[in-house]
Amino acid sequence: MLRKQEYDPDTGELLGTGYDDHAAAVTSTAAELHRAGIGHRLGFQTEIGHRLGSSFVQRADLVVRAPEAGVPVLLVEVDRRTEDAHELVAKLRRYWEWGRLLPKDAAKSKVDLVRSRPDAIEHVDHEKRLWRRFYPPTGREGLVPLAFVFADTTTTKVANTVAVLEEIGRRYWAPRRYDSLYEKAVTALDYRQAMPVVVTTLEKLTEHGAGAVVWRRLGRNGEQTLTAALDNPDGDALYRAQEARADAEDKQRRAAEREAQRPVCSRCGGKFTDERWEEITVHRTAVRAGDKSLCGPCRADDVARQEAAAEAARLKAAAPEPEDDQEPDRSHGWFRRRA
């Protein structure tokens, strides 16, 4: 594992092999991860190529697979400060771009959409992207996580390099705000298009162990364990909870506003039922709603009185008129025949 393999950056052709300190640092990183229970003996691969659309091959120093430890996949770049900080930003960008590629057999509609709109790939599920052909789901939002492990350098140089990664590489690792109707109520962050980036030093791994609080996530203060640094407590789970809570509160608010506008009967002072309220406002029923200031029961009373009066008038109109040879019998309240 100490043998470093040199590849042509354009063709990917193996140029030669040799031993060097960088390969030793990569091996030591893998050993510390394995010692902490992160990754089994066959869960480590070195110099894994990730080919971009330009045919450039970005090779990861180490790929770790440790699903049982909560790290299904982790790309590791070991830097002995032989590379400029901006080159590390360029590596981060290339990994991020690789995570946004479509496979060669992607549906033509998706290919055309991505070609026509640069950000259209963000609407393509990760399951349909190229990276999911190589790596399992991470169990978290976003792309494959990337770790920078610094070795044989000073604390000041590490701090300066991390500052450059955070500032210039923000486009690639930083989450966004969710596009929500409840913008003020939702503080959760959207990590779906971001590449999680954690940093540490080989010296910390050796002294404290890879399972200790030695990992720092870009964009956060302080150090955490690896799994805690990769988790997103302010991500999707928080978003769904805040969205549901905000939606419930909005429904309560709208219900209270509606209740405050509910009409009150001008006769009995009672509030209108939903049925009566709808009856006086919907166009097809409003014309038959009668006095719109009356609630349903009062309106029903009016209708009953009107129907009773109409029935009395009908009966009166239907009563027989007295004949000419009859006169009223005042004593018995009816008619008697004339003599």
Tab-separated table of C-alpha atoms in Angstrom:
chain	number	residue	atom	x	y	z
A	1	MET	CA	0.000	0.000	0.000
A	2	LEU	CA	3.018	2.288	0.242
A	3	ARG	CA	3.491	2.109	-3.519
A	4	LYS	CA	2.403	5.320	-5.189
A	5	GLN	CA	1.106	4.948	-8.731
A	6	GLU	CA	1.563	7.832	-11.149
A	7	TYR	CA	-1.069	8.345	-13.843
A	8	ASP	CA	-1.270	10.606	-16.851
A	9	PRO	CA	-3.852	13.287	-15.888
A	10	ASP	CA	-5.454	13.283	-19.353
A	11	THR	CA	-5.406	9.657	-20.478
A	12	GLY	CA	-5.345	7.957	-17.087
A	13	GLU	CA	-2.479	5.731	-18.276
A	14	LEU	CA	-0.238	4.289	-15.568
A	15	LEU	CA	3.142	6.016	-15.826
A	16	GLY	CA	5.097	4.254	-13.089
A	17	THR	CA	5.301	3.399	-9.416
A	18	GLY	CA	7.494	4.302	-6.475
A	19	TYR	CA	7.528	4.784	-2.731
A	20	ASP	CA	7.117	8.158	-1.065
A	21	ASP	CA	6.034	9.890	2.110
A	22	HIS	CA	2.626	10.788	0.686
A	23	ALA	CA	1.764	7.146	0.130
A	24	ALA	CA	2.914	6.431	3.672
A	25	ALA	CA	0.592	9.169	4.980
A	26	VAL	CA	-2.332	7.697	3.020
A	27	THR	CA	-1.590	4.253	4.478
A	28	SER	CA	-1.353	5.693	7.990
A	29	THR	CA	-4.708	7.444	7.541
A	30	ALA	CA	-6.328	4.179	6.477
A	31	ALA	CA	-4.723	2.397	9.434
A	32	GLU	CA	-6.081	4.960	11.915
A	33	LEU	CA	-9.562	4.740	10.422
A	34	HIS	CA	-9.467	0.959	10.579
A	35	ARG	CA	-8.172	1.027	14.146
A	36	ALA	CA	-11.196	3.141	15.126
A	37	GLY	CA	-13.567	0.625	13.550
A	38	ILE	CA	-14.234	2.774	10.502
A	39	GLY	CA	-13.865	0.470	7.526
A	40	HIS	CA	-12.899	-3.214	7.282
A	41	ARG	CA	-9.700	-4.478	5.694
A	42	LEU	CA	-11.247	-4.654	2.238
A	43	GLY	CA	-13.101	-1.375	2.700
A	44	PHE	CA	-10.187	0.793	1.570
A	45	GLN	CA	-9.150	1.585	-1.998
A	46	THR	CA	-6.425	3.923	-3.144
A	47	GLU	CA	-6.023	6.063	-6.256
A	48	ILE	CA	-9.644	5.694	-7.408
A	49	GLY	CA	-10.280	7.700	-10.566
A	50	HIS	CA	-13.309	9.950	-11.143
A	51	ARG	CA	-13.488	10.914	-14.798
A	52	LEU	CA	-15.001	14.267	-15.642
A	53	GLY	CA	-16.726	15.237	-18.867
A	54	SER	CA	-13.504	16.885	-20.045
A	55	SER	CA	-11.758	13.469	-19.757
A	56	PHE	CA	-9.758	14.768	-16.789
A	57	VAL	CA	-9.438	12.087	-14.108
A	58	GLN	CA	-9.588	13.234	-10.497
A	59	ARG	CA	-8.036	10.478	-8.377
A	60	ALA	CA	-8.952	10.131	-4.716
A	61	ASP	CA	-6.046	9.220	-2.451
A	62	LEU	CA	-8.341	6.938	-0.476
A	63	VAL	CA	-11.934	5.735	-0.697
A	64	VAL	CA	-13.382	4.403	2.544
A	65	ARG	CA	-16.479	2.224	2.802
A	66	ALA	CA	-17.736	1.697	6.335
A	67	PRO	CA	-21.549	1.423	6.313
A	68	GLU	CA	-21.534	-0.384	9.665
A	69	ALA	CA	-19.832	2.685	11.181
A	70	GLY	CA	-22.281	5.134	9.616
A	71	VAL	CA	-19.924	6.059	6.779
A	72	PRO	CA	-21.150	4.267	3.632
A	73	VAL	CA	-18.561	6.088	1.548
A	74	LEU	CA	-15.909	8.743	2.160
A	75	LEU	CA	-13.412	10.236	-0.288
A	76	VAL	CA	-10.125	11.145	1.375
A	77	GLU	CA	-7.459	13.559	0.159
A	78	VAL	CA	-4.193	13.485	2.139
A	79	ASP	CA	-2.141	16.658	1.869
A	80	ARG	CA	1.364	17.087	3.264
A	81	ARG	CA	1.136	20.770	2.312
A	82	THR	CA	2.835	20.076	-0.956
A	83	GLU	CA	-0.181	21.525	-2.753
A	84	ASP	CA	-1.393	25.095	-2.771
A	85	ALA	CA	-4.687	25.751	-0.970
A	86	HIS	CA	-6.263	26.864	-4.231
A	87	GLU	CA	-5.386	23.500	-5.769
A	88	LEU	CA	-7.345	21.847	-2.971
A	89	VAL	CA	-10.280	24.111	-3.845
A	90	ALA	CA	-9.932	22.962	-7.449
A	91	LYS	CA	-10.043	19.327	-6.291
A	92	LEU	CA	-13.162	20.069	-4.288
A	93	ARG	CA	-14.732	21.675	-7.355
A	94	ARG	CA	-13.906	18.684	-9.553
A	95	TYR	CA	-15.417	16.216	-7.087
A	96	TRP	CA	-18.506	18.420	-6.868
A	97	GLU	CA	-18.766	18.570	-10.658
A	98	TRP	CA	-18.357	14.795	-10.880
A	99	GLY	CA	-21.269	14.417	-8.468
A	100	ARG	CA	-23.458	16.418	-10.872
A	101	LEU	CA	-22.779	14.300	-13.960
A	102	LEU	CA	-25.351	12.099	-15.664
A	103	PRO	CA	-24.491	8.551	-16.768
A	104	LYS	CA	-23.940	7.887	-20.457
A	105	ASP	CA	-27.206	5.984	-20.745
A	106	ALA	CA	-29.292	8.746	-19.153
A	107	ALA	CA	-32.624	9.531	-20.778
A	108	LYS	CA	-32.295	11.904	-23.714
A	109	SER	CA	-34.851	14.281	-22.206
A	110	LYS	CA	-32.713	14.677	-19.087
A	111	VAL	CA	-29.528	15.112	-21.099
A	112	ASP	CA	-31.120	17.819	-23.258
A	113	LEU	CA	-32.523	19.545	-20.181
A	114	VAL	CA	-29.151	19.632	-18.410
A	115	ARG	CA	-27.409	20.885	-21.537
A	116	SER	CA	-29.916	23.690	-21.988
A	117	ARG	CA	-29.945	24.804	-18.353
A	118	PRO	CA	-26.778	24.569	-16.226
A	119	ASP	CA	-28.687	24.227	-12.941
A	120	ALA	CA	-31.224	21.726	-14.272
A	121	ILE	CA	-29.142	18.872	-12.830
A	122	GLU	CA	-30.298	19.999	-9.405
A	123	HIS	CA	-33.765	18.759	-10.283
A	124	VAL	CA	-32.442	15.302	-11.194
A	125	ASP	CA	-32.606	12.868	-8.309
A	126	HIS	CA	-29.274	11.554	-7.054
A	127	GLU	CA	-30.394	8.025	-7.872
A	128	LYS	CA	-30.264	8.948	-11.560
A	129	ARG	CA	-26.814	10.558	-11.475
A	130	LEU	CA	-23.487	9.005	-12.374
A	131	TRP	CA	-22.062	8.863	-8.847
A	132	ARG	CA	-24.789	6.491	-7.693
A	133	ARG	CA	-23.471	3.928	-10.197
A	134	PHE	CA	-20.220	3.796	-8.210
A	135	TYR	CA	-21.158	4.472	-4.604
A	136	PRO	CA	-24.034	3.508	-2.302
A	137	PRO	CA	-26.405	6.090	-0.811
A	138	THR	CA	-24.684	8.142	1.868
A	139	GLY	CA	-27.703	8.039	4.172
A	140	ARG	CA	-27.576	11.828	4.304
A	141	GLU	CA	-28.443	14.713	2.025
A	142	GLY	CA	-25.978	15.831	-0.584
A	143	LEU	CA	-23.110	14.361	-2.564
A	144	VAL	CA	-20.361	11.965	-1.530
A	145	PRO	CA	-18.536	13.430	1.509
A	146	LEU	CA	-14.926	14.510	1.126
A	147	ALA	CA	-12.254	14.550	3.843
A	148	PHE	CA	-8.985	16.490	3.780
A	149	VAL	CA	-6.358	14.992	6.077
A	150	PHE	CA	-3.306	17.232	6.579
A	151	ALA	CA	0.019	15.693	7.557
A	152	ASP	CA	3.533	16.898	8.410
A	153	THR	CA	2.567	20.563	8.597
A	154	THR	CA	1.944	23.305	11.133
A	155	THR	CA	-1.294	24.332	12.799
A	156	THR	CA	-1.041	27.771	11.216
A	157	LYS	CA	-0.728	26.364	7.698
A	158	VAL	CA	-3.699	24.068	8.284
A	159	ALA	CA	-5.802	26.980	9.577
A	160	ASN	CA	-4.890	29.134	6.570
A	161	THR	CA	-5.687	26.329	4.131
A	162	VAL	CA	-9.051	25.610	5.763
A	163	ALA	CA	-9.884	29.315	5.625
A	164	VAL	CA	-9.281	29.306	1.859
A	165	LEU	CA	-11.387	26.174	1.435
A	166	GLU	CA	-14.229	27.758	3.379
A	167	GLU	CA	-14.134	31.084	1.576
A	168	ILE	CA	-13.358	30.205	-2.030
A	169	GLY	CA	-14.935	26.742	-1.973
A	170	ARG	CA	-18.223	27.879	-0.399
A	171	ARG	CA	-20.053	27.316	-3.697
A	172	TYR	CA	-19.405	23.592	-3.380
A	173	TRP	CA	-19.751	22.738	0.323
A	174	ALA	CA	-22.234	25.303	1.641
A	175	PRO	CA	-25.949	24.494	2.071
A	176	ARG	CA	-28.686	26.852	0.904
A	177	ARG	CA	-31.866	28.199	2.375
A	178	TYR	CA	-34.974	26.210	1.595
A	179	ASP	CA	-37.446	27.789	-0.804
A	180	SER	CA	-40.409	27.729	1.571
A	181	LEU	CA	-43.692	29.596	1.869
A	182	TYR	CA	-42.841	30.014	5.529
A	183	GLU	CA	-39.472	31.693	5.069
A	184	LYS	CA	-39.367	33.292	8.516
A	185	ALA	CA	-40.384	30.108	10.326
A	186	VAL	CA	-37.994	27.762	8.476
A	187	THR	CA	-34.368	28.046	9.562
A	188	ALA	CA	-33.340	24.604	8.246
A	189	LEU	CA	-30.703	24.428	5.513
A	190	ASP	CA	-30.845	22.578	2.209
A	191	TYR	CA	-27.812	20.283	1.814
A	192	ARG	CA	-29.099	18.365	-1.220
A	193	GLN	CA	-26.691	19.942	-3.733
A	194	ALA	CA	-23.726	20.371	-1.384
A	195	MET	CA	-20.639	18.218	-0.923
A	196	PRO	CA	-19.955	17.687	2.806
A	197	VAL	CA	-16.310	18.467	3.578
A	198	VAL	CA	-14.537	17.526	6.812
A	199	VAL	CA	-10.932	18.238	7.784
A	200	THR	CA	-8.452	16.900	10.337
A	201	THR	CA	-4.746	16.140	10.681
A	202	LEU	CA	-2.918	12.836	10.687
A	203	GLU	CA	-1.305	13.853	13.966
A	204	LYS	CA	-4.723	14.135	15.636
A	205	LEU	CA	-5.799	10.796	14.207
A	206	THR	CA	-2.641	9.185	15.558
A	207	GLU	CA	-2.882	10.793	18.985
A	208	HIS	CA	-6.615	10.579	19.679
A	209	GLY	CA	-7.946	8.072	17.140
A	210	ALA	CA	-10.183	8.544	14.122
A	211	GLY	CA	-13.271	7.870	16.234
A	212	ALA	CA	-12.551	10.790	18.555
A	213	VAL	CA	-13.661	14.411	18.344
A	214	VAL	CA	-11.018	15.409	15.795
A	215	TRP	CA	-13.062	16.215	12.663
A	216	ARG	CA	-14.226	19.674	11.685
A	217	ARG	CA	-16.952	20.249	9.107
A	218	LEU	CA	-16.488	23.259	6.844
A	219	GLY	CA	-18.957	25.938	7.867
A	220	ARG	CA	-19.064	24.830	11.497
A	221	ASN	CA	-17.121	25.808	14.577
A	222	GLY	CA	-15.366	23.257	16.732
A	223	GLU	CA	-14.593	19.600	16.178
A	224	GLN	CA	-16.879	16.561	16.220
A	225	THR	CA	-16.739	12.839	15.670
A	226	LEU	CA	-16.756	11.832	12.014
A	227	THR	CA	-20.393	10.721	11.909
A	228	ALA	CA	-21.556	13.789	13.846
A	229	ALA	CA	-19.640	16.036	11.453
A	230	LEU	CA	-21.266	14.338	8.469
A	231	ASP	CA	-24.787	14.504	9.924
A	232	ASN	CA	-27.077	17.442	9.179
A	233	PRO	CA	-29.158	18.166	12.290
A	234	ASP	CA	-30.221	21.444	10.703
A	235	GLY	CA	-31.090	19.803	7.393
A	236	ASP	CA	-33.974	17.831	5.924
A	237	ALA	CA	-35.388	16.408	9.176
A	238	LEU	CA	-35.525	19.860	10.760
A	239	TYR	CA	-37.015	21.298	7.572
A	240	ARG	CA	-39.873	18.798	7.545
A	241	ALA	CA	-40.599	19.444	11.230
A	242	GLN	CA	-40.496	23.236	10.843
A	243	GLU	CA	-42.554	23.132	7.661
A	244	ALA	CA	-45.225	20.977	9.318
A	245	ARG	CA	-45.307	23.212	12.404
A	246	ALA	CA	-45.479	26.388	10.322
A	247	ASP	CA	-48.219	24.892	8.161
A	248	ALA	CA	-50.281	23.954	11.232
A	249	GLU	CA	-49.823	27.420	12.716
A	250	ASP	CA	-50.799	29.011	9.403
A	251	LYS	CA	-53.965	26.922	9.259
A	252	GLN	CA	-54.834	27.939	12.819
A	253	ARG	CA	-54.221	31.589	11.990
A	254	ARG	CA	-56.368	31.433	8.867
A	255	ALA	CA	-59.103	29.612	10.788
A	256	ALA	CA	-59.039	32.319	13.481
A	257	GLU	CA	-59.213	35.062	10.855
A	258	ARG	CA	-62.132	33.330	9.176
A	259	GLU	CA	-63.892	32.890	12.513
A	260	ALA	CA	-63.484	36.596	13.233
A	261	GLN	CA	-65.230	37.364	9.927
A	262	ARG	CA	-68.108	34.937	10.523
A	263	PRO	CA	-71.470	36.808	10.211
A	264	VAL	CA	-73.714	37.262	13.261
A	265	CYS	CA	-77.496	37.069	13.071
A	266	SER	CA	-79.129	40.495	13.338
A	267	ARG	CA	-82.134	38.971	15.142
A	268	CYS	CA	-80.848	36.412	17.655
A	269	GLY	CA	-77.166	37.353	17.741
A	270	GLY	CA	-76.028	33.792	16.968
A	271	LYS	CA	-73.140	33.059	14.615
A	272	PHE	CA	-73.857	31.688	11.166
A	273	THR	CA	-73.095	28.046	10.516
A	274	ASP	CA	-70.724	27.235	7.643
A	275	GLU	CA	-73.704	26.056	5.587
A	276	ARG	CA	-75.632	29.316	6.092
A	277	TRP	CA	-72.501	31.375	5.476
A	278	GLU	CA	-71.898	29.596	2.227
A	279	GLU	CA	-75.578	29.920	1.299
A	280	ILE	CA	-75.500	33.733	1.483
A	281	THR	CA	-72.167	34.091	-0.357
A	282	VAL	CA	-72.200	31.507	-3.157
A	283	HIS	CA	-73.720	33.062	-6.237
A	284	ARG	CA	-76.013	30.204	-7.178
A	285	THR	CA	-77.610	30.054	-3.711
A	286	ALA	CA	-77.420	33.703	-2.623
A	287	VAL	CA	-80.430	34.682	-4.755
A	288	ARG	CA	-82.593	32.281	-2.719
A	289	ALA	CA	-81.014	32.951	0.645
A	290	GLY	CA	-83.583	35.523	1.750
A	291	ASP	CA	-82.539	38.074	4.365
A	292	LYS	CA	-78.774	37.660	4.431
A	293	SER	CA	-78.518	39.173	7.887
A	294	LEU	CA	-80.412	36.247	9.434
A	295	CYS	CA	-78.911	32.948	10.573
A	296	GLY	CA	-80.258	29.610	9.424
A	297	PRO	CA	-82.816	29.008	12.240
A	298	CYS	CA	-84.172	32.563	12.050
A	299	ARG	CA	-84.381	32.298	8.305
A	300	ALA	CA	-86.204	28.966	8.711
A	301	ASP	CA	-88.693	30.640	11.112
A	302	ASP	CA	-89.387	33.336	8.547
A	303	VAL	CA	-89.853	30.746	5.843
A	304	ALA	CA	-92.251	28.777	8.083
A	305	ARG	CA	-94.315	31.904	8.825
A	306	GLN	CA	-94.424	32.821	5.167
A	307	GLU	CA	-95.523	29.332	4.223
A	308	ALA	CA	-98.231	29.341	6.970
A	309	ALA	CA	-99.546	32.711	5.790
A	310	ALA	CA	-99.557	31.517	2.202
A	311	GLU	CA	-101.450	28.355	3.197
A	312	ALA	CA	-104.062	30.375	5.114
A	313	ALA	CA	-104.524	32.650	2.147
A	314	ARG	CA	-104.942	29.627	-0.121
A	315	LEU	CA	-107.572	28.046	2.126
A	316	LYS	CA	-109.452	31.293	2.366
A	317	ALA	CA	-109.439	31.674	-1.376
A	318	ALA	CA	-110.691	28.092	-1.783
A	319	ALA	CA	-113.685	28.483	0.679
A	320	PRO	CA	-117.208	28.215	-1.131
A	321	GLU	CA	-119.324	31.407	-1.592
A	322	PRO	CA	-123.002	31.349	-0.175
A	323	GLU	CA	-125.812	30.670	-2.777
A	324	ASP	CA	-128.459	33.308	-3.653
A	325	ASP	CA	-131.407	31.433	-1.966
A	326	GLN	CA	-129.464	30.940	1.234
A	327	GLU	CA	-128.844	33.376	4.007
A	328	PRO	CA	-126.699	32.999	6.970
A	329	ASP	CA	-128.216	31.361	10.013
A	330	ARG	CA	-126.978	33.644	12.703
A	331	SER	CA	-128.077	31.364	15.494
A	332	HIS	CA	-126.154	28.331	14.329
A	333	GLY	CA	-123.336	30.088	12.467
A	334	TRP	CA	-124.296	28.499	9.141
A	335	PHE	CA	-126.946	28.915	6.422
A	336	ARG	CA	-130.700	28.270	6.316
A	337	ARG	CA	-132.984	28.215	3.300
A	338	ARG	CA	-135.333	31.163	2.833
A	339	ALA	CA	-139.056	30.545	3.282
